[in-house]
Amino acid sequence: MLIVFPPWFLKKYPDINRNLRINARRLTTPFDIFATLEHILDFNGIEKKEVIKKRSMSLLNEIPEDRTCVDAAILPHWCTCSKLKTLDIQNKTVINVGHTIVSLINQDLKDSFDVCEQLYLKSIKHALLVIPFEKRLRIKNTRQHVIDRKVTNGDHVKSCIDYQITVQTKPGDAVFEATLRFDQKGKTYDLIGDFSRINKYGNQSHCIEEHHLKKLCYCKIQP
């Protein structure tokens, strides 16, 4: 992203010039661009007071150095602040997580099994252990569709482990990536965010109209 201001503006408002340079190395999101445009529309030369933990913040103000994915409402699957550790794809736990991902996909498809094939795990392509920052551990999130997602803050969930797994399914050879959170106390898995289909599916799902199922369905009758 590139922001260009007239030289006279930066000279007149040196604090904003400073903030923009600092923010180039801070955690920002596209939602901050919206807040920035709103700020410009109402700009009166005075720095706008903002709530630090808002989803969007004006880039004309200094973005806090300790801003986290929780503060910016970024789901764990997309949080670039987390550290990632590569896991052995032959590990029993990783294989179990892979089967769980396919099972969750089939749960979404179950009402469409008259036209869509039930999917099975063909292979695990990649597996990562997601190691979050301490503050990000407060996320307590339930699965929702891509639109209208929400991230809520809650109690610490240190008993949970996040796995980011890439699986290939059959039939159809679809490749999906998903983040699953394992609750060590309850011994349960929860999908964080949504499934990402990372290879093209073309006409494989021609038999179904539901947009959110298009990436999941492999039609029983192929064109």
Short mmCIF file of C-alpha atoms in Angstrom, two decimals, residues 45-157:
data_model
loop_
_atom_site.label_atom_id
_atom_site.label_comp_id
_atom_site.label_asym_id
_atom_site.label_seq_id
_atom_site.Cartn_x
_atom_site.Cartn_y
_atom_site.Cartn_z
CA GLY A 45 -5.86 19.60 11.73
CA ILE A 46 -6.38 18.03 15.14
CA GLU A 47 -5.34 14.45 15.89
CA LYS A 48 -8.39 12.24 16.20
CA LYS A 49 -8.77 10.38 19.49
CA GLU A 50 -9.43 6.68 18.96
CA VAL A 51 -10.10 3.54 20.93
CA ILE A 52 -6.95 1.41 20.65
CA LYS A 53 -8.81 -1.89 20.35
CA LYS A 54 -11.03 -0.82 17.48
CA ARG A 55 -11.17 -3.02 14.39
CA SER A 56 -10.12 -0.05 12.26
CA MET A 57 -7.90 2.91 13.08
CA SER A 58 -6.89 5.97 11.11
CA LEU A 59 -3.36 5.77 9.71
CA LEU A 60 -3.02 9.50 10.33
CA ASN A 61 -2.70 8.57 13.99
CA GLU A 62 0.09 6.40 15.37
CA ILE A 63 -0.90 2.73 15.42
CA PRO A 64 0.10 1.20 18.80
CA GLU A 65 3.28 -0.85 18.68
CA ASP A 66 1.64 -3.60 20.74
CA ARG A 67 -1.46 -3.88 18.55
CA THR A 68 -2.36 -7.54 18.11
CA CYS A 69 -4.51 -9.60 15.79
CA VAL A 70 -7.13 -9.67 18.55
CA ASP A 71 -7.23 -5.87 18.63
CA ALA A 72 -7.52 -5.69 14.83
CA ALA A 73 -10.12 -8.50 14.65
CA ILE A 74 -7.87 -10.70 12.51
CA LEU A 75 -8.73 -14.38 12.75
CA PRO A 76 -5.91 -16.68 13.94
CA HIS A 77 -5.73 -18.38 10.54
CA TRP A 78 -4.67 -15.09 8.93
CA CYS A 79 -2.62 -13.66 11.80
CA THR A 80 0.93 -13.02 10.61
CA CYS A 81 2.08 -12.25 14.15
CA SER A 82 2.00 -15.91 15.17
CA LYS A 83 5.04 -18.14 14.96
CA LEU A 84 4.70 -21.33 12.94
CA LYS A 85 6.41 -24.65 13.56
CA THR A 86 6.44 -27.31 10.83
CA LEU A 87 5.12 -30.69 11.96
CA ASP A 88 5.71 -34.20 10.60
CA ILE A 89 2.78 -35.06 8.32
CA GLN A 90 3.08 -38.68 9.47
CA ASN A 91 2.49 -37.68 13.09
CA LYS A 92 -0.60 -39.43 14.51
CA THR A 93 -2.04 -36.20 15.90
CA VAL A 94 -1.59 -34.45 12.56
CA ILE A 95 -3.33 -37.32 10.76
CA ASN A 96 -6.17 -37.15 13.28
CA VAL A 97 -6.54 -33.41 12.66
CA GLY A 98 -6.59 -34.10 8.92
CA HIS A 99 -9.43 -36.59 9.29
CA THR A 100 -11.29 -34.11 11.49
CA ILE A 101 -11.05 -31.41 8.82
CA VAL A 102 -12.53 -33.77 6.22
CA SER A 103 -15.26 -34.77 8.67
CA LEU A 104 -16.19 -31.12 9.19
CA ILE A 105 -16.30 -30.55 5.44
CA ASN A 106 -18.66 -33.52 5.12
CA GLN A 107 -20.87 -32.04 7.83
CA ASP A 108 -21.31 -28.99 5.63
CA LEU A 109 -22.08 -31.19 2.64
CA LYS A 110 -24.38 -33.71 4.34
CA ASP A 111 -27.59 -32.07 3.14
CA SER A 112 -26.24 -32.19 -0.42
CA PHE A 113 -25.05 -35.80 -0.51
CA ASP A 114 -27.74 -36.53 -3.08
CA VAL A 115 -25.62 -34.65 -5.64
CA CYS A 116 -22.21 -34.27 -3.92
CA GLU A 117 -19.79 -37.07 -3.10
CA GLN A 118 -18.80 -37.77 0.47
CA LEU A 119 -15.13 -36.83 0.79
CA TYR A 120 -12.28 -38.85 2.26
CA LEU A 121 -8.76 -37.92 3.30
CA LYS A 122 -6.29 -38.72 0.52
CA SER A 123 -3.17 -37.12 1.96
CA ILE A 124 -1.82 -34.40 4.21
CA LYS A 125 0.26 -31.88 2.29
CA HIS A 126 1.51 -29.65 5.06
CA ALA A 127 1.11 -29.26 8.81
CA LEU A 128 1.96 -26.35 11.10
CA LEU A 129 1.72 -25.74 14.82
CA VAL A 130 0.56 -22.16 15.41
CA ILE A 131 2.36 -20.53 18.34
CA PRO A 132 0.51 -17.33 19.29
CA PHE A 133 1.57 -14.31 21.27
CA GLU A 134 0.43 -14.29 24.89
CA LYS A 135 -2.19 -11.60 24.27
CA ARG A 136 -3.63 -13.46 21.29
CA LEU A 137 -4.31 -16.45 23.51
CA ARG A 138 -7.41 -14.65 24.76
CA ILE A 139 -9.31 -15.35 21.52
CA LYS A 140 -12.39 -17.48 21.98
CA ASN A 141 -13.92 -17.95 18.55
CA THR A 142 -16.61 -20.16 17.12
CA ARG A 143 -16.99 -21.09 13.50
CA GLN A 144 -18.95 -18.76 11.24
CA HIS A 145 -19.27 -18.20 7.52
CA VAL A 146 -16.85 -15.93 5.68
CA ILE A 147 -19.31 -13.04 5.77
CA ASP A 148 -20.12 -11.42 9.12
CA ARG A 149 -17.34 -13.09 11.06
CA LYS A 150 -16.71 -11.93 14.58
CA VAL A 151 -13.80 -12.32 16.96
CA THR A 152 -14.51 -11.95 20.65
CA ASN A 153 -12.16 -11.58 23.57
CA GLY A 154 -12.53 -13.83 26.56
CA ASP A 155 -10.62 -15.73 29.20
CA HIS A 156 -7.23 -17.23 28.54
CA VAL A 157 -7.37 -20.47 26.59
#
